[in-house]
Amino acid sequence: MSAAHGHPSPTAPTGATPPAAHGTPDRAVVARTAALARLALSDAELDAVAPQFARILGSFEALRGLDTSGVEPMTRPIELAMIMRQDVPGDCLDPQAALAPAPKQVNGFFAVPKTLEAEG
Amino acid sequence: MSHPNPIDAVETARAVAAGELSAEQVVTRALNAARDLGGRLNLFLSLDRERALDRARAVDSARAAGRALGPLAGVPVALKANMCAEGFESNCASRILAGYHAPYTATFVMRLLDAGAIPIGVTNMDEFAMGSSGENSAFGPAKNPWDEARTPGGSSSGAAGAVAAGIVPIALGSDTGGSVRQPAALCGILGLKPTYGRISRYGLIAFASSLDQVSPFARSVRDLELLLELLSGADPLDSTSLPLAPLGRSGEEGARLDGLRIGVPAQYMPAGLDPRVRTAIEASLATFESLGAKLVEVSLPHTDAAIPCYYVVATAEASSNLARFEGVRYGMRELGDGSLQGMMAATRAAGFGPEVKRRILLGTYVLSSGYYAAWYGQALKVRRLLRRDFDRAFEQCDVIAGPTSPTPAFRLGAKTADPVAMYLNDILTAPASLAGLPALSLPCGFAEESGTRLPLGLQLIAPPLEDARVLRAARAFESATDFHTQHPALFAS
């Protein structure tokens, strides 16, 4: 399964039941969700997307109303045991080829803006 | 009707092998049509003319030297822009990946090349395969060759249009919730979504990993059978590919279907269904009866929950899969406020289009603490209920039949303002995706609208791993009808 469990809550302190969990997410919830998703949305985008978001989730009520007690979640369509292979090295991508699509590279590494402030 | 007009991939390869056509002629014609007609309909994002012609000449040289040719030698094929292949720009019709050239080639592309097929270019699509009309492309929508004012469907919009317009006999798309079956229906061609895991996803840029399947388009059933044989089979580079051998072809010609039980779910023929779609499907069912099949009423009671279930599961997986596009390893970079987090957020804001942002937000929301159980957890349980619906239906029938799309091709712009209306297009295709079942769309009629003929599609669904069963039913239907031989006025001759 590729989807990760447990982003922090976009509303309330973790652990509390968020007030909007069974209602309509408001603009603030959408803004917090955008921050979690690393999406810098403009005010105009937030104004546009918040009502759409509420309408989309509102149209999904058929999902919420179903009784699923005792039903096991289905995370993938074909439930195979994990496929193992021999622990033998195979071919891998040339590092230069792997780096080639990067917007910036330095000395054979992906380059990113500085992440730590200088400390005294 | 075993030789569709115009010629399909099997016939093209035969003519090349027999020396009746040179591969260079065939590929030159396809490249020119992709440039001219494809340009008019905005079907291709890029063409790879020189490499394609080199490969065509290599096929002709091999033939001249008496060497054995592959089963698709000299056959031009179009890829979707979310497929990685050396030499092609795999930009997913997104600004964030503009200029991206993958440093490796997908397994399914390698298998096409091994068979002698010649990729000519990558086709337009909804950005990151998120859409049902092609209108979410960052490079403008593809147009339907039957009516340029209408959508070819989506997300594999350009690939479907390219086959329907006669530019290539076959193309590869990807189907996550109907992205090959629906455009096949709206363009009057065939599209097959195999059982999940039949075809390796290695080299397909992920949207929703538990749903995505590489899926071929064609104008004949035998081409789909050949493509499934060539592309299927285990791949050590994709741990979700099934540990099975490639699926062989039956070799049968269009046969009768005596004893085959065809299940018709009431939920797929609701009271409000477009009457033209209903009429075409009812006529198709009568055709199946005339071929010896027996119709059985079945029920898929959770169908109404399929759309919310699909959009929760798919967006959750997408929010995770698309986290990798953050301006570090590929594509564009915007510096934002200069910090690492600011760079990522600014890059994603500038690079993704509105629908991709909406789906990332939705997926992030349904996975976030406090909402996870009510949305994502619930959707996974409903996904099992949908699968059980199919398991129970298949106790009474061998194949399920119904419409692929609730309507024929709609006008470009008709649904762009309303995401909910757009999502409902997937109501008949998402269930088989969630359940991982093989499903195929084939031409079954036409609807008249404003003086234009618009194609309609019939969907056939079978239990897991029974891909050959939908192909067998489709072959019999094809042999009894001529819908697949008809083509639009805008057709590369």
XYZ file of C-alpha atoms in Angstrom:
613
model
C 0.000 0.000 0.000
C 1.425 3.319 -1.007
C -0.764 5.617 1.058
C 0.677 6.544 4.413
C -1.353 6.593 7.593
C -1.254 9.426 10.051
C -0.624 12.867 8.676
C -1.142 15.295 11.511
C -4.673 16.590 11.840
C -5.436 19.635 9.714
C -7.597 21.062 12.510
C -7.436 20.282 16.162
C -4.700 19.004 18.441
C -3.826 15.396 17.568
C -5.987 12.933 19.443
C -9.051 15.130 19.800
C -12.008 14.427 17.566
C -11.971 17.291 15.074
C -15.265 19.149 15.042
C -15.442 19.046 11.260
C -14.942 15.275 11.008
C -18.599 14.670 10.284
C -19.447 18.047 8.866
C -18.239 20.276 6.101
C -14.589 21.250 5.982
C -14.280 25.009 5.981
C -11.711 27.269 4.347
C -9.337 27.002 7.317
C -9.340 23.201 7.125
C -8.569 23.350 3.411
C -5.742 25.803 4.094
C -4.244 23.512 6.751
C -4.609 20.525 4.396
C -2.816 22.465 1.668
C 0.042 23.136 4.069
C 0.267 19.412 4.895
C 0.283 18.647 1.158
C 3.060 21.210 0.562
C 0.892 23.216 -1.798
C 1.242 26.992 -1.662
C -2.309 28.035 -2.589
C -3.149 31.686 -3.197
C -6.123 33.282 -1.452
C -7.999 33.188 -4.745
C -7.291 29.460 -5.145
C -8.431 28.795 -1.568
C -11.615 30.773 -2.155
C -12.306 28.692 -5.251
C -11.367 25.279 -3.912
C -12.961 25.404 -0.436
C -16.590 25.262 -1.628
C -15.690 22.634 -4.274
C -14.038 20.581 -1.571
C -17.143 20.751 0.580
C -19.375 19.872 -2.357
C -17.213 16.909 -3.401
C -17.146 15.472 0.131
C -20.857 16.169 0.490
C -21.515 14.092 -2.635
C -19.619 11.193 -1.047
C -22.195 10.611 1.717
C -23.238 7.293 0.142
C -19.905 5.976 1.352
C -20.319 7.161 4.931
C -23.775 5.706 5.394
C -22.894 2.079 4.656
C -22.661 -0.438 7.468
C -19.163 -1.908 7.257
C -18.946 -3.441 10.706
C -16.979 -6.672 10.542
C -15.713 -5.957 6.998
C -11.964 -6.273 6.517
C -10.341 -3.354 4.649
C -9.201 -4.211 1.097
C -5.997 -2.399 0.311
C -5.223 -4.031 -3.026
C -7.204 -5.992 -5.574
C -5.079 -9.122 -5.670
C -4.073 -10.221 -2.212
C -0.756 -11.923 -2.774
C 1.797 -12.717 -0.141
C 4.879 -10.516 -0.404
C 6.949 -11.660 -3.355
C 10.568 -12.303 -2.377
C 13.556 -12.627 -4.637
C 17.093 -13.861 -4.127
C 19.251 -11.265 -2.396
C 21.580 -10.881 -5.360
C 22.686 -7.524 -6.730
C 21.321 -6.723 -10.164
C 21.838 -3.945 -12.660
C 21.079 -0.489 -11.420
C 20.828 2.949 -12.916
C 24.015 4.868 -13.609
C 24.203 7.694 -11.024
C 24.723 10.344 -13.700
C 21.646 9.125 -15.578
C 19.606 9.172 -12.377
C 20.710 12.731 -11.616
C 20.236 14.038 -15.135
C 16.540 15.045 -14.761
C 17.186 16.988 -11.507
C 16.763 20.766 -11.644
C 20.013 21.203 -9.695
C 22.859 18.892 -8.801
C 26.176 19.381 -7.050
C 29.070 16.915 -7.024
C 26.897 13.943 -7.887
C 24.120 14.772 -5.425
C 20.669 16.322 -5.693
C 21.019 19.919 -4.523
C 18.366 21.601 -2.333
C 18.200 24.961 -0.560
C 19.941 25.115 2.801
C 17.832 23.363 5.440
C 19.599 24.361 8.683
C 20.338 27.822 9.978
C 23.894 28.447 11.146
C 24.255 27.822 14.874
C 26.462 29.647 17.293
C -15.020 -9.561 -40.483
C -11.674 -10.971 -39.456
C -9.949 -8.297 -41.541
C -11.139 -4.990 -40.223
C -11.123 -2.066 -42.566
C -8.817 -0.216 -42.209
C -6.126 -2.704 -41.423
C -5.236 -3.547 -37.853
C -1.847 -4.318 -36.286
C -1.934 -8.037 -37.106
C -2.642 -7.289 -40.773
C -0.043 -4.507 -40.872
C 2.633 -6.839 -39.506
C 1.616 -9.536 -41.991
C 1.831 -7.096 -44.909
C 5.274 -5.914 -43.768
C 6.519 -9.478 -43.309
C 5.185 -10.406 -46.768
C 6.888 -7.425 -48.373
C 3.588 -5.854 -49.480
C 4.379 -2.748 -47.420
C 7.707 -1.530 -46.134
C 7.947 -0.623 -42.455
C 9.377 2.717 -43.539
C 6.250 3.439 -45.612
C 3.958 2.451 -42.773
C 5.825 4.478 -40.158
C 6.255 7.525 -42.402
C 2.517 7.536 -43.032
C 1.791 7.297 -39.298
C 4.250 10.087 -38.449
C 2.768 12.380 -41.084
C -0.768 11.665 -39.924
C 0.277 12.241 -36.301
C 1.716 15.615 -37.305
C -1.189 16.729 -39.512
C -4.430 15.174 -38.287
C -2.943 14.597 -34.826
C -1.952 18.247 -34.732
C -5.433 19.377 -35.700
C -6.943 17.259 -32.907
C -4.119 17.967 -30.393
C -3.571 14.228 -29.906
C 0.234 14.080 -29.562
C 2.528 15.946 -27.182
C 5.702 14.932 -28.999
C 6.859 12.758 -31.880
C 10.128 10.874 -32.181
C 10.467 10.917 -35.961
C 14.119 10.067 -36.494
C 14.307 7.185 -34.047
C 11.022 5.755 -35.369
C 12.275 5.895 -38.961
C 15.588 4.306 -37.947
C 13.699 1.468 -36.315
C 11.476 1.071 -39.382
C 14.499 0.853 -41.681
C 16.020 -1.723 -39.333
C 12.869 -3.853 -39.731
C 13.084 -3.553 -43.516
C 16.789 -4.488 -43.461
C 16.096 -7.475 -41.223
C 13.417 -8.660 -43.616
C 15.700 -8.166 -46.622
C 18.382 -10.207 -44.857
C 15.898 -13.007 -44.261
C 15.913 -12.648 -40.484
C 12.828 -13.560 -38.441
C 10.561 -10.612 -37.639
C 8.634 -10.043 -34.429
C 4.831 -10.271 -34.370
C 4.509 -6.459 -34.453
C 7.437 -5.747 -36.777
C 6.892 -2.401 -38.482
C 3.669 -1.588 -36.614
C 3.528 2.023 -35.378
C 2.267 2.459 -31.833
C 1.460 5.510 -29.699
C 2.293 5.735 -26.001
C 0.660 7.812 -23.264
C 2.673 10.664 -21.771
C 2.853 8.937 -18.357
C 5.010 6.145 -19.811
C 8.772 6.162 -19.434
C 10.851 5.356 -22.486
C 14.280 6.572 -23.440
C 14.003 9.250 -26.103
C 10.507 10.378 -25.102
C 9.389 13.270 -22.958
C 7.283 11.648 -20.223
C 5.698 14.803 -18.861
C 2.258 13.426 -17.820
C 0.776 16.500 -19.562
C 1.915 18.492 -16.529
C 3.973 21.633 -16.279
C 5.772 20.167 -13.280
C 7.382 17.505 -15.502
C 7.836 19.600 -18.648
C 11.066 18.493 -20.294
C 11.349 15.282 -18.241
C 13.160 12.466 -20.031
C 13.198 9.232 -18.044
C 16.638 7.604 -17.802
C 15.112 4.138 -18.295
C 12.487 2.351 -20.375
C 9.303 0.749 -19.060
C 9.062 -3.038 -19.176
C 5.932 -2.860 -21.339
C 7.707 -0.588 -23.838
C 10.691 -2.973 -23.927
C 8.278 -5.821 -24.697
C 6.707 -3.819 -27.539
C 10.148 -3.041 -28.949
C 11.177 -6.705 -28.673
C 8.116 -7.569 -30.796
C 9.222 -5.112 -33.474
C 6.634 -2.391 -32.745
C 7.694 1.178 -33.415
C 6.681 3.882 -30.918
C 6.125 7.120 -32.845
C 5.266 9.533 -30.060
C 3.568 10.243 -26.775
C -0.051 11.285 -26.606
C -2.035 13.928 -24.776
C -3.842 13.066 -21.542
C -5.418 14.541 -18.455
C -2.611 15.754 -16.208
C -1.274 12.761 -14.240
C -4.229 10.757 -15.647
C -6.666 12.667 -13.441
C -9.740 13.324 -15.519
C -12.416 11.844 -17.747
C -12.305 14.247 -20.688
C -8.692 15.123 -21.484
C -9.409 18.723 -20.509
C -7.042 18.660 -17.536
C -3.993 18.548 -19.823
C -1.589 21.447 -19.302
C -1.204 21.488 -23.093
C -4.845 21.929 -24.100
C -7.520 19.274 -24.608
C -7.418 16.572 -27.258
C -10.465 16.520 -29.538
C -12.702 13.660 -30.595
C -12.201 12.709 -34.278
C -15.976 12.033 -34.562
C -16.736 15.636 -33.547
C -14.012 18.157 -32.871
C -16.226 20.066 -30.440
C -16.399 17.021 -28.164
C -14.134 15.181 -25.765
C -12.480 11.927 -26.822
C -12.859 10.889 -23.174
C -10.046 10.574 -20.708
C -7.688 10.348 -19.224
C -6.042 8.539 -22.187
C -7.523 11.125 -24.555
C -4.804 11.415 -27.196
C -4.087 7.678 -27.408
C -7.763 6.878 -27.991
C -8.084 9.663 -30.540
C -4.974 8.501 -32.388
C -6.370 4.989 -32.856
C -9.871 6.233 -33.723
C -8.448 8.683 -36.280
C -6.488 5.913 -38.013
C -3.087 7.386 -37.178
C -1.904 4.185 -35.483
C -3.631 0.798 -35.297
C -2.770 0.344 -31.610
C -1.796 2.486 -28.638
C -1.129 2.033 -24.952
C -3.045 3.939 -22.314
C -3.398 3.485 -18.584
C -6.686 2.735 -16.854
C -7.115 3.665 -13.181
C -10.898 4.116 -12.946
C -11.863 3.834 -16.611
C -9.219 5.935 -18.370
C -8.928 3.488 -21.281
C -12.397 1.913 -21.403
C -14.286 5.250 -21.362
C -12.261 6.959 -24.144
C -12.433 3.722 -26.158
C -16.232 3.907 -25.896
C -16.400 7.606 -26.754
C -14.072 7.143 -29.750
C -15.615 3.959 -31.175
C -12.614 1.648 -30.627
C -11.660 -1.193 -28.290
C -9.903 -0.839 -24.948
C -8.923 -3.599 -22.529
C -8.090 -3.143 -18.854
C -6.511 -6.457 -17.865
C -6.746 -8.080 -14.444
C -4.755 -5.971 -11.978
C -1.190 -7.311 -12.048
C -1.291 -8.890 -15.527
C 0.950 -6.219 -17.066
C 3.955 -4.798 -15.232
C 3.601 -1.185 -14.146
C 7.372 -0.630 -14.124
C 7.889 2.579 -16.054
C 4.295 3.831 -15.682
C 4.334 7.048 -13.643
C 2.068 6.216 -10.705
C -1.277 7.887 -10.030
C -3.026 5.306 -7.799
C -0.873 2.221 -7.460
C -3.562 -0.257 -6.382
C -5.681 0.690 -9.419
C -3.360 1.713 -12.292
C -3.094 -0.800 -15.158
C -1.369 -0.413 -18.508
C -4.167 -1.034 -20.991
C -4.133 -1.315 -24.784
C -6.370 0.363 -27.389
C -7.040 -1.303 -30.755
C -9.560 -1.556 -33.580
C -9.833 -5.375 -33.473
C -10.108 -8.026 -30.773
C -7.232 -10.015 -32.228
C -4.929 -7.003 -31.784
C -5.926 -6.800 -28.112
C -5.226 -10.525 -27.738
C -1.811 -10.160 -29.323
C -0.955 -7.156 -27.141
C -2.049 -8.946 -23.973
C 0.101 -11.932 -24.921
C 3.126 -9.714 -25.562
C 2.758 -7.393 -22.563
C 1.561 -9.742 -19.814
C 3.719 -11.919 -17.603
C 5.661 -11.492 -14.382
C 8.253 -8.733 -14.100
C 10.847 -8.750 -11.302
C 10.840 -4.941 -11.467
C 7.180 -4.715 -10.349
C 6.343 -6.602 -7.149
C 2.618 -6.243 -7.923
C 2.920 -8.019 -11.267
C 1.334 -11.459 -10.976
C 3.745 -14.409 -10.954
C 2.161 -15.840 -14.084
C 3.309 -16.611 -17.601
C 2.123 -14.379 -20.460
C -1.484 -15.071 -21.440
C -1.520 -17.008 -24.710
C -3.991 -16.397 -27.513
C -6.823 -18.839 -28.067
C -6.400 -18.889 -31.825
C -10.179 -19.282 -32.228
C -11.960 -17.316 -34.890
C -15.229 -15.608 -33.964
C -17.153 -18.445 -32.390
C -20.553 -18.958 -30.879
C -21.113 -18.455 -27.207
C -23.397 -21.392 -26.478
C -23.868 -21.801 -22.753
C -22.123 -18.564 -21.803
C -24.100 -16.823 -19.041
C -24.094 -13.053 -19.420
C -25.067 -11.164 -16.289
C -26.893 -7.859 -16.671
C -26.808 -5.769 -13.480
C -29.906 -3.625 -12.990
C -27.654 -0.975 -11.438
C -25.811 -0.542 -14.766
C -29.090 0.160 -16.611
C -30.746 2.671 -14.262
C -34.036 4.385 -15.088
C -32.312 7.660 -15.970
C -29.860 6.095 -18.439
C -29.528 7.903 -21.785
C -32.180 6.140 -23.926
C -29.787 5.905 -26.885
C -27.282 4.070 -24.685
C -30.031 1.798 -23.358
C -31.223 0.944 -26.862
C -27.698 0.079 -28.057
C -26.991 -2.082 -25.010
C -30.316 -3.918 -25.313
C -29.563 -4.606 -28.982
C -26.097 -5.878 -27.978
C -27.625 -8.220 -25.434
C -29.949 -9.549 -28.145
C -26.885 -10.136 -30.326
C -25.311 -12.169 -27.538
C -28.495 -14.236 -27.254
C -28.410 -14.891 -30.994
C -24.854 -16.181 -30.524
C -26.094 -18.722 -27.986
C -25.420 -16.855 -24.753
C -27.977 -16.822 -21.957
C -28.886 -13.556 -20.219
C -29.110 -13.559 -16.423
C -30.221 -10.726 -14.143
C -27.625 -9.996 -11.487
C -27.273 -7.345 -8.814
C -24.301 -5.193 -7.793
C -25.995 -3.466 -4.838
C -23.098 -1.219 -3.782
C -22.629 0.433 -7.188
C -23.749 3.846 -5.867
C -20.849 3.820 -3.419
C -18.271 3.112 -6.136
C -17.645 6.742 -7.066
C -16.953 8.004 -3.537
C -14.989 4.830 -2.776
C -12.893 5.292 -5.912
C -12.271 9.001 -5.373
C -11.204 8.451 -1.754
C -8.881 5.508 -2.513
C -7.414 7.002 -5.688
C -6.816 10.470 -4.259
C -5.301 9.035 -1.066
C -2.833 7.017 -3.120
C -2.216 9.975 -5.433
C -1.422 12.315 -2.551
C 1.312 9.871 -1.550
C 2.565 9.093 -5.073
C 2.692 12.738 -6.156
C 4.658 13.777 -3.065
C 7.759 12.931 -5.116
C 7.232 15.953 -7.359
C 8.780 18.638 -5.183
C 11.460 20.246 -7.326
C 14.358 18.070 -6.163
C 14.711 15.005 -8.364
C 12.894 15.882 -11.574
C 11.112 18.589 -13.444
C 10.791 22.244 -12.640
C 11.802 24.167 -9.523
C 10.418 27.399 -8.108
C 12.421 28.865 -5.250
C 9.523 30.455 -3.325
C 10.797 32.055 -0.114
C 14.155 30.343 -0.543
C 13.708 27.725 2.204
C 13.497 24.017 1.403
C 9.812 23.801 2.406
C 9.034 27.036 0.593
C 10.745 25.765 -2.558
C 8.692 22.551 -2.490
C 5.377 24.318 -1.898
C 6.083 26.948 -4.564
C 7.187 24.328 -7.107
C 4.058 22.253 -6.556
C 1.828 25.343 -6.651
C 3.280 26.467 -9.963
C 3.629 23.008 -11.501
C 0.315 21.261 -10.821
C -2.976 22.201 -12.472
C -6.265 22.777 -10.603
C -7.642 19.220 -10.751
C -4.365 17.664 -9.595
C -4.248 20.122 -6.698
C -7.863 19.299 -5.817
C -7.115 15.596 -5.743
C -3.920 15.993 -3.734
C -5.903 18.056 -1.208
C -8.702 15.496 -1.085
C -6.245 12.628 -0.666
C -4.292 14.426 2.030
C -7.524 15.239 3.856
C -8.905 11.670 3.845
C -5.586 10.348 5.162
C -5.125 12.948 7.875
C -5.453 12.183 11.556
C -9.072 12.388 12.715
C -10.483 11.781 9.230
C -8.594 8.633 8.241
C -11.014 6.087 9.731
C -14.163 7.862 8.559
C -12.965 8.333 4.980
C -9.999 6.233 3.890
C -10.640 3.347 6.294
C -14.308 3.268 5.361
C -13.478 3.382 1.629
C -11.203 0.327 1.964
C -14.052 -1.600 3.615
C -16.526 -0.516 0.946
C -13.993 -1.595 -1.655
C -14.306 -5.119 -0.251
C -18.116 -4.874 -0.373
C -17.861 -3.943 -4.061
C -15.602 -6.923 -4.685
C -18.061 -9.219 -2.854
C -20.869 -7.903 -5.065
C -18.909 -9.111 -8.085
C -17.981 -12.436 -6.450
C -21.682 -13.135 -5.770
C -22.752 -12.024 -9.257
C -20.173 -14.333 -10.823
C -21.755 -17.293 -9.006
C -24.675 -16.789 -11.405
C -22.932 -15.651 -14.585
C -19.645 -15.881 -16.516
C -19.406 -12.341 -17.884
C -21.104 -9.089 -16.862
C -22.301 -6.763 -19.624
C -23.481 -3.172 -19.584
C -22.647 0.287 -20.898
C -19.091 1.615 -20.563
C -20.186 5.231 -20.238
C -23.598 6.600 -19.246
C -23.556 8.990 -22.240
C -21.837 9.422 -25.617
C -19.036 11.991 -25.941
C -20.012 15.296 -24.358
C -18.993 18.762 -25.500
C -15.639 20.150 -24.415
C -16.295 22.574 -21.580
C -19.646 21.045 -20.613
C -18.484 19.659 -17.270
C -15.276 21.527 -16.474
C -16.945 23.815 -13.915
C -18.369 20.938 -11.878
C -15.940 18.296 -10.585
C -18.789 16.197 -9.153
C -20.520 15.913 -12.554
C -17.171 14.981 -14.126
C -16.512 12.284 -11.495
C -19.884 10.652 -12.213
C -18.633 9.715 -15.697
C -16.696 6.918 -14.014
C -19.711 5.256 -12.346
C -19.710 2.252 -14.703
C -15.944 1.753 -14.970
C -14.649 2.421 -11.435
C -16.213 -0.709 -9.854
C -14.162 -3.177 -11.952
C -11.037 -1.107 -11.227
C -11.605 -1.219 -7.478
C -12.197 -4.983 -7.679
C -9.157 -5.553 -9.953
C -11.206 -7.312 -12.638
C -10.510 -7.622 -16.370
C -12.868 -5.363 -18.321
C -13.120 -4.408 -21.961
C -15.016 -1.806 -23.948
C -15.969 -2.422 -27.558
C -18.022 -0.468 -30.088
C -21.725 -1.353 -29.939
C -23.602 1.384 -31.766
C -24.047 5.065 -32.434
C -26.104 7.939 -31.078
C -27.252 10.730 -33.372
C -26.719 14.180 -31.938
C -26.943 17.479 -33.818
C -26.412 15.635 -37.086
C -23.280 13.863 -35.836
C -22.861 10.148 -35.198
C -21.298 9.508 -31.815
C -19.975 6.035 -30.936
C -21.224 4.025 -27.965
C -19.368 1.357 -25.990
C -20.333 -1.973 -24.467
C -18.429 -3.038 -21.371
C -17.705 -6.683 -20.591
C -16.337 -7.659 -17.162
C -15.056 -11.070 -16.026
C -13.756 -12.565 -12.758
C -10.079 -12.069 -11.832
C -7.632 -13.684 -14.283
C -10.419 -14.477 -16.779
C -9.136 -11.903 -19.298
C -9.486 -14.516 -22.040
C -13.196 -14.810 -21.282
C -13.984 -11.157 -22.043
C -11.858 -11.415 -25.179
C -13.756 -14.526 -26.303
C -17.122 -12.822 -25.811
C -15.843 -9.702 -27.581
C -14.554 -11.750 -30.512
C -17.918 -13.394 -31.031
C -19.679 -10.010 -30.823
C -17.196 -8.512 -33.276
C -17.815 -11.321 -35.756
C -21.571 -10.667 -35.633
C -21.476 -6.855 -35.913
C -19.709 -4.196 -37.967
C -19.474 -1.279 -35.513
C -15.699 -1.717 -35.135
C -15.150 -1.304 -38.883
C -16.689 2.177 -39.003
C -14.553 5.233 -38.676
C -14.998 8.986 -38.460
C -14.790 11.371 -41.399
C -11.551 12.687 -39.904
C -9.537 9.576 -40.608
C -5.971 9.189 -41.837
C -6.291 7.292 -45.090
